[in-house]
Coordinates of C-alpha atoms and ligand atoms in Angstrom, one line a residue:
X1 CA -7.8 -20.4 -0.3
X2 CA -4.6 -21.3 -0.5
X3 CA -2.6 -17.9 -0.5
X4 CA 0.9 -17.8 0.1
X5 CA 0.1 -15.6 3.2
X6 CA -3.5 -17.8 4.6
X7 CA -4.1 -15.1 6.8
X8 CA -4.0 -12.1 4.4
X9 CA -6.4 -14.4 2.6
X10 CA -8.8 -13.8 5.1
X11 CA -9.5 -10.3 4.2
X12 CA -11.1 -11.5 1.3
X13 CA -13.8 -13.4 3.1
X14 CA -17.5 -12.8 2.5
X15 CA -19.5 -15.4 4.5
X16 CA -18.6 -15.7 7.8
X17 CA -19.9 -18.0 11.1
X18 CA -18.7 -16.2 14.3
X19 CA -19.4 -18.9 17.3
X20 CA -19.4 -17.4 21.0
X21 CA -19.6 -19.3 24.0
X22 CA -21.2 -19.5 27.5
X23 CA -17.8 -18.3 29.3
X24 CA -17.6 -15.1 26.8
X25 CA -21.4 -13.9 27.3
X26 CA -22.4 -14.2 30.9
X27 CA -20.5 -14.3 33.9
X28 CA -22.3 -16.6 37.3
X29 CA -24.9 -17.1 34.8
X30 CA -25.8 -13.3 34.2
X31 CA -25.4 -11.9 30.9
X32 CA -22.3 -9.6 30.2
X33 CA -24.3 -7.0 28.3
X34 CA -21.0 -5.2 27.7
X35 CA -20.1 -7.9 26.1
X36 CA -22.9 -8.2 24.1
X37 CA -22.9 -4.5 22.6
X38 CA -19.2 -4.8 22.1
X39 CA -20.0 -8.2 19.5
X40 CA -22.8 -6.4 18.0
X41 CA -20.4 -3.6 16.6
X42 CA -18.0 -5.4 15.8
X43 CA -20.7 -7.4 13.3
X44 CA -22.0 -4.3 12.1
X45 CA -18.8 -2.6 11.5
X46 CA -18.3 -6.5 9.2
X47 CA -21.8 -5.9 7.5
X48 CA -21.2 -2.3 6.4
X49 CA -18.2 -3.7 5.3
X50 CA -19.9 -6.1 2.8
X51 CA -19.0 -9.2 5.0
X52 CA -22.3 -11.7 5.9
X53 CA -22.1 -12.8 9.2
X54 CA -24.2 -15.2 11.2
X55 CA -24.1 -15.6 14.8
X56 CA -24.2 -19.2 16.7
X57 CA -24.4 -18.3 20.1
X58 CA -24.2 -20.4 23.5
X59 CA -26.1 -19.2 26.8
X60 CA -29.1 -20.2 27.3
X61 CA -29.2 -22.6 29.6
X62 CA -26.5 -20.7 31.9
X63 CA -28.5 -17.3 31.5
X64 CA -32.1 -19.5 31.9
X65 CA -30.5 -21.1 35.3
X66 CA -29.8 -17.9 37.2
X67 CA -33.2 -16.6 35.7
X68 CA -35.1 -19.4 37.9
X69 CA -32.5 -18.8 40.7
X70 CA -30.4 -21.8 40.1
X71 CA -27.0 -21.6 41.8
X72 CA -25.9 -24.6 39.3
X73 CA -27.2 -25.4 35.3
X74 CA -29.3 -27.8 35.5
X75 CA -28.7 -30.8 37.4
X76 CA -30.4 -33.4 34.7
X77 CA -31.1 -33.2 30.7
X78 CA -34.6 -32.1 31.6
X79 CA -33.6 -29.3 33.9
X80 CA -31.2 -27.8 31.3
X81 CA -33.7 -27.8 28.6
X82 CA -36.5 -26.2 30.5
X83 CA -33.7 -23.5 31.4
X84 CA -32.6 -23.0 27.7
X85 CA -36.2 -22.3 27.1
X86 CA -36.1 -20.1 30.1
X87 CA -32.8 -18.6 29.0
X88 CA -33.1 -18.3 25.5
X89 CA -35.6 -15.2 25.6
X90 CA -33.4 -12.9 27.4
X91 CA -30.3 -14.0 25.3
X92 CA -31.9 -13.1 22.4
X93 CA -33.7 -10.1 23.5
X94 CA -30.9 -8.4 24.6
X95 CA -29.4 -9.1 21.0
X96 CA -32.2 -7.6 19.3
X97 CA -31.9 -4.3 21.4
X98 CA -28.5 -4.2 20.5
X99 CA -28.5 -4.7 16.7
X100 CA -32.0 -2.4 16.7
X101 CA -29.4 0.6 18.0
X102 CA -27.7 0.1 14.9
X103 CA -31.1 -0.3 12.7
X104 CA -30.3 -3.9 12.2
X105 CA -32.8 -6.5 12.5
X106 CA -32.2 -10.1 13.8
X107 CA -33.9 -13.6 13.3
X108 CA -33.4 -16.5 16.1
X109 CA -33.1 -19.2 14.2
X110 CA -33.3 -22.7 16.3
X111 CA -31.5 -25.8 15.0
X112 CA -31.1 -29.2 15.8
X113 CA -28.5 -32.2 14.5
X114 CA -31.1 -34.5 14.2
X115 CA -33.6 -32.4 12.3
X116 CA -30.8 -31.6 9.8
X117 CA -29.8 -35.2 8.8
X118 CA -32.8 -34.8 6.8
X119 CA -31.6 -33.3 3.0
X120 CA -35.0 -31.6 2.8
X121 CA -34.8 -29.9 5.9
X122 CA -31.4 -29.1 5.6
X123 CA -32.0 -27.5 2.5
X124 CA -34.9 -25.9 4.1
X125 CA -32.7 -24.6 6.5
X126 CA -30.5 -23.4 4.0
X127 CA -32.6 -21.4 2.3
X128 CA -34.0 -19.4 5.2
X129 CA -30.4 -18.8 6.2
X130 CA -29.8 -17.4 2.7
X131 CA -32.4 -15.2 2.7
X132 CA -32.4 -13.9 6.1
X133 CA -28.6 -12.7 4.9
X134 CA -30.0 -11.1 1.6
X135 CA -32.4 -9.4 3.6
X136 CA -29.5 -7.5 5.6
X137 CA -31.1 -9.5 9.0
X138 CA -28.4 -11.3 11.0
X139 CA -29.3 -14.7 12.1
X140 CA -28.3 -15.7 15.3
X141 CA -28.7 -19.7 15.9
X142 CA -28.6 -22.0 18.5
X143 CA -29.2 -25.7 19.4
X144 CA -32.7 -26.2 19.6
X145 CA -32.3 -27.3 23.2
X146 CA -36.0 -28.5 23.6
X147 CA -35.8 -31.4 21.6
X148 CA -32.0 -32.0 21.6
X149 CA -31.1 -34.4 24.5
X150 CA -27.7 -35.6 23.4
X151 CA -26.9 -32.3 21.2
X152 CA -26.9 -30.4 25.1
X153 CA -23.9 -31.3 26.1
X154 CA -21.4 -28.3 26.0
X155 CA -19.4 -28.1 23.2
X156 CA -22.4 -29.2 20.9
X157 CA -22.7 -25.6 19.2
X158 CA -19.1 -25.7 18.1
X159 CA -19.9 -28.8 15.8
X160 CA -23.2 -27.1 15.2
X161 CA -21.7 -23.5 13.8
X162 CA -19.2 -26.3 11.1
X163 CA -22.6 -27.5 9.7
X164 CA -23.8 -23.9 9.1
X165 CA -20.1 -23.3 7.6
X166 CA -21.9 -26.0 5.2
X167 CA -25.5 -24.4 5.0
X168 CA -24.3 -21.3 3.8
X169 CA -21.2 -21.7 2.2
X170 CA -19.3 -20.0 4.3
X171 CA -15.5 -19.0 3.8
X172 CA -14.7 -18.8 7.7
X173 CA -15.6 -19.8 10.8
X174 CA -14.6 -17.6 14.2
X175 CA -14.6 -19.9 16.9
X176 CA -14.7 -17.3 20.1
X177 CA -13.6 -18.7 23.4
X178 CA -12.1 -17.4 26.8
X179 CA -8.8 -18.5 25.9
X180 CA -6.1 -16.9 23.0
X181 CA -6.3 -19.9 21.3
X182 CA -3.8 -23.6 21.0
X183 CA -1.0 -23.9 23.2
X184 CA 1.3 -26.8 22.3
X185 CA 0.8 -28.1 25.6
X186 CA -1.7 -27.3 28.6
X187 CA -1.5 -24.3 30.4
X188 CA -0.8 -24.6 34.0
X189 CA -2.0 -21.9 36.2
X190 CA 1.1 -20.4 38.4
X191 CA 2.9 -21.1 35.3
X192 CA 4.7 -19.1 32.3
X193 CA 1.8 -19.9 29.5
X194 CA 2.8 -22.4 26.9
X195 CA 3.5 -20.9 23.6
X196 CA 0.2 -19.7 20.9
X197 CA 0.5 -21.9 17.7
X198 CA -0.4 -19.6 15.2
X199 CA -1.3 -21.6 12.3
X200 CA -2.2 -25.6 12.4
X201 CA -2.0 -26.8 8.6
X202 CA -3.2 -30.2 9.1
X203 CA -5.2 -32.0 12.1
X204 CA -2.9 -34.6 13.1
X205 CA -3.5 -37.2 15.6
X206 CA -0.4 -35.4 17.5
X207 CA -2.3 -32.4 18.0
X208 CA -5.9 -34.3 18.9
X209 CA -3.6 -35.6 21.3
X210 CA -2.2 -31.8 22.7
X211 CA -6.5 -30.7 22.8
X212 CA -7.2 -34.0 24.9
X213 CA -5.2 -32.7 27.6
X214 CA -7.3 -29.2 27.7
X215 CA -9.6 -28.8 30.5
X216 CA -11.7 -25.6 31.6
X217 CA -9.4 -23.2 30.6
X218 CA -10.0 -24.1 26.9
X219 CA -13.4 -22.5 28.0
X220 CA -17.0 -25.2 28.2
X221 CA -16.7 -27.3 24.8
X222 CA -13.2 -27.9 25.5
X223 CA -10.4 -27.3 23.1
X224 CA -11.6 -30.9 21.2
X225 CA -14.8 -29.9 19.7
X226 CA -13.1 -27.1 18.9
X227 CA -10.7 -28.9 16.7
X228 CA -13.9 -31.4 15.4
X229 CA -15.5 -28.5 14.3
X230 CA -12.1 -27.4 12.9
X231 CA -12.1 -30.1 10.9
X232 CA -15.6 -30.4 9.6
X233 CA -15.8 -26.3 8.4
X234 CA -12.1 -27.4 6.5
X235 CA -13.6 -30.2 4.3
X236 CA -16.1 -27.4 3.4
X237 CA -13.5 -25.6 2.8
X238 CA -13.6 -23.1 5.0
X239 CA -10.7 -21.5 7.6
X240 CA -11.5 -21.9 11.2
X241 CA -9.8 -19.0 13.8
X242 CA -10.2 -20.1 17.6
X243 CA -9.2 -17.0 19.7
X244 CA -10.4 -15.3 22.4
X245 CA -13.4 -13.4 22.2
X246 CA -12.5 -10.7 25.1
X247 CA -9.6 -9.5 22.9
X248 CA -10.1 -5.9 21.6
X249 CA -12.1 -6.0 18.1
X250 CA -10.7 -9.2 17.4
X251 CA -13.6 -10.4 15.1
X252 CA -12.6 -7.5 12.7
X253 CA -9.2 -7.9 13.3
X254 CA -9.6 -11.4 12.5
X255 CA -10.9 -11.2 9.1
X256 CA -9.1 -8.0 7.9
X257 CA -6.0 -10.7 8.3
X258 CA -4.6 -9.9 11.6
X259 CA -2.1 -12.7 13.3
X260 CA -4.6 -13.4 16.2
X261 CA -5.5 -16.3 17.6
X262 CA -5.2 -20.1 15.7
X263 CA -5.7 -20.4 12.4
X264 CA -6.8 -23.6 10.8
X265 CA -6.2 -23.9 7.0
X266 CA -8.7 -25.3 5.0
X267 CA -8.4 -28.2 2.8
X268 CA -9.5 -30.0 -0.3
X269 CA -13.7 -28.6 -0.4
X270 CA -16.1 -31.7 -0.7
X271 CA -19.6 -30.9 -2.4
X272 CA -21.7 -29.8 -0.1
X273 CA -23.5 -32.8 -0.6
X274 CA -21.0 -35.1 0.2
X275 CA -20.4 -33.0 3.2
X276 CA -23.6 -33.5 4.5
X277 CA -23.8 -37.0 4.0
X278 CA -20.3 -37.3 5.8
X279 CA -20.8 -34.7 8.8
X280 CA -24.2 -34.1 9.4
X281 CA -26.7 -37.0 8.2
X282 CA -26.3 -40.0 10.4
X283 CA -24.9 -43.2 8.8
X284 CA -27.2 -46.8 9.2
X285 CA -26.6 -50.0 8.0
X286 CA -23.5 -51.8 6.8
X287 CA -21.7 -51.1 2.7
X288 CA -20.6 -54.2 1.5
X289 CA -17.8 -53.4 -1.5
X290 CA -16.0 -55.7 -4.1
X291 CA -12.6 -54.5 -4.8
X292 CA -14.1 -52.8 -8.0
X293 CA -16.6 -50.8 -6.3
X294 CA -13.6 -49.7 -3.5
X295 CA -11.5 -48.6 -6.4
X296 CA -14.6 -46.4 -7.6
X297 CA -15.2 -44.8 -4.3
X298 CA -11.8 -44.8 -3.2
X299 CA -9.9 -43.5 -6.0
X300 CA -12.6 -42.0 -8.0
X301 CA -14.6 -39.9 -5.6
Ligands
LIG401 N1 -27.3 -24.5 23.5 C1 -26.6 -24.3 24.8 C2 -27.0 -22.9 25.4 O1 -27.5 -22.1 24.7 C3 -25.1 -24.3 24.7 C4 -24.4 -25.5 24.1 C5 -23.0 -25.2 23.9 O2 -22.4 -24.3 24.5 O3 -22.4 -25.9 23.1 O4 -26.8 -22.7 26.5

């Protein structure tokens, strides 16, 4: 994809990962059914469209907490798994009422890093994914947070919705947060906000820098992940858009090529193979190379 205009090239996308976070579906741990509804047609209105879209959403264990009367999310690992598994039933409940209004049907599809750093389950996770999309049902995934200790840190299903940018294929990958998108430098509150970069070619150590110095108003993952997962869906080949998810149809917007939010251009794909083995399954052991061998790798892929 590499138009003259990248974001006109958008319009031609068929798969697509929409991401939405915590801080975009509930509010003091209740969910923002508005909210909810609002995504929902926007999808559907992408899916009559021709466009495939699957969902990787965040709020279980903020929607779980307030269910058992928490006034804070979980206080320890084990307190926020047991209210993902809490949380996760309402969540998705209240997406399958939604997408049943429009006769749509929708499959909860529970992931973890771990279990997909094995190619056969990887691949089996691929597949479902692929068929659950031919089928006209709309996935909507999340961290398997009952087995995923490390993975439950926030920010997690950013990285997470790059590696189904990998699964599937997909051409884009809507990251949707609570802010417009990247500043070149930190918003202050009180103060004028910073100016919106548009477009970011290349992730540059510069501009790791500029998401370093983001804090919660870059929204739970924090504007870094964002730019990790950035990274990871371009070496699939994929364009990411960060924006902000309570901006008026921006998903559609979005892909029919609209200047919203930050774009990130892809780059050069990898195989999805080789994707895998650098993204998603976990390097062991040391690689010993003779200046032959480096030349091989190196130089010829
Ligand atoms: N899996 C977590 C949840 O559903 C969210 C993790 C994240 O926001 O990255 O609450």
């Amino acid at each position: 994809m590499t138009a003259r205009n990248p974001r006109s090239a958008l319009k031609r996308t068929r798969w697509i990962v929409v991401k939405v976070g915590t801080s975009t579906l509930t509010r003091d741990g209740e969910l923002r059914a508005a909210k909810v509804t609002d995504l929902v047609r926007q999808i559907s209105t992408l899916a009559d469209r021709g466009r495939r879209v699957v969902v990787v959403s965040s709020g279980a264990v903020a929607v779980g907490s307030h269910q058992l009367g928490w006034s804070h999310q979980g206080r320890s690992i084990r307190q926020k798994q047991a209210a993902a598994a809490v949380g996760q039933i309402g969540l998705l409940e209240l997406y399958r009422r939604r997408f049943a209004r429009r006769d749509r049907q929708i499959a909860q599809v529970l992931l973890t890093r771990v279990g997909l750093e094995d190619r056969e389950r990887f691949l089996n996770a691929r597949h479902t994914l692929l068929e659950l999309l031919r089928l006209g049902v709309t996935p909507i995934v999340n961290e398997n947070d009952t087995v995923a200790t490390d993975e439950i840190r926030f920010g997690d299903n950013d990285n997470l919705s790059a590696t189904i940018v990998n699964l599937i294929g997909a051409e884009l990958l809507v990251l949707l947060t609570d802010v417009d998108g990247f500043y070149e430098e930190k918003p202050k509150s009180g103060q004028a906000r910073p100016k919106l970069v548009s477009q970011i070619d290349r992730i540059t150590p510069a501009v790791r820098r500029a998401a370093l110095g983001s804090d919660s108003a870059y929204g739970r993952g924090g504007m870094a992940t964002k730019l990790e997962a950035a990274e990871t869906a371009a070496r699939s080949g994929a364009s990411t858009v960060i924006c902000n998810g309570a901006t008026r149809d921006v998903l559609i917007r979005v892909a029919d090529g609209e200047d919203l939010g930050t774009l990130m251009l892809p780059r050069k794909r990898l195989s999805s193979r080789k994707h895998w083995l650098a993204f998603t399954a976990r390097s062991r052991g040391q690689l010993v190379l003779d200046a032959g061998a480096i030349s091989a790798v190196v130089e010829r892929g």
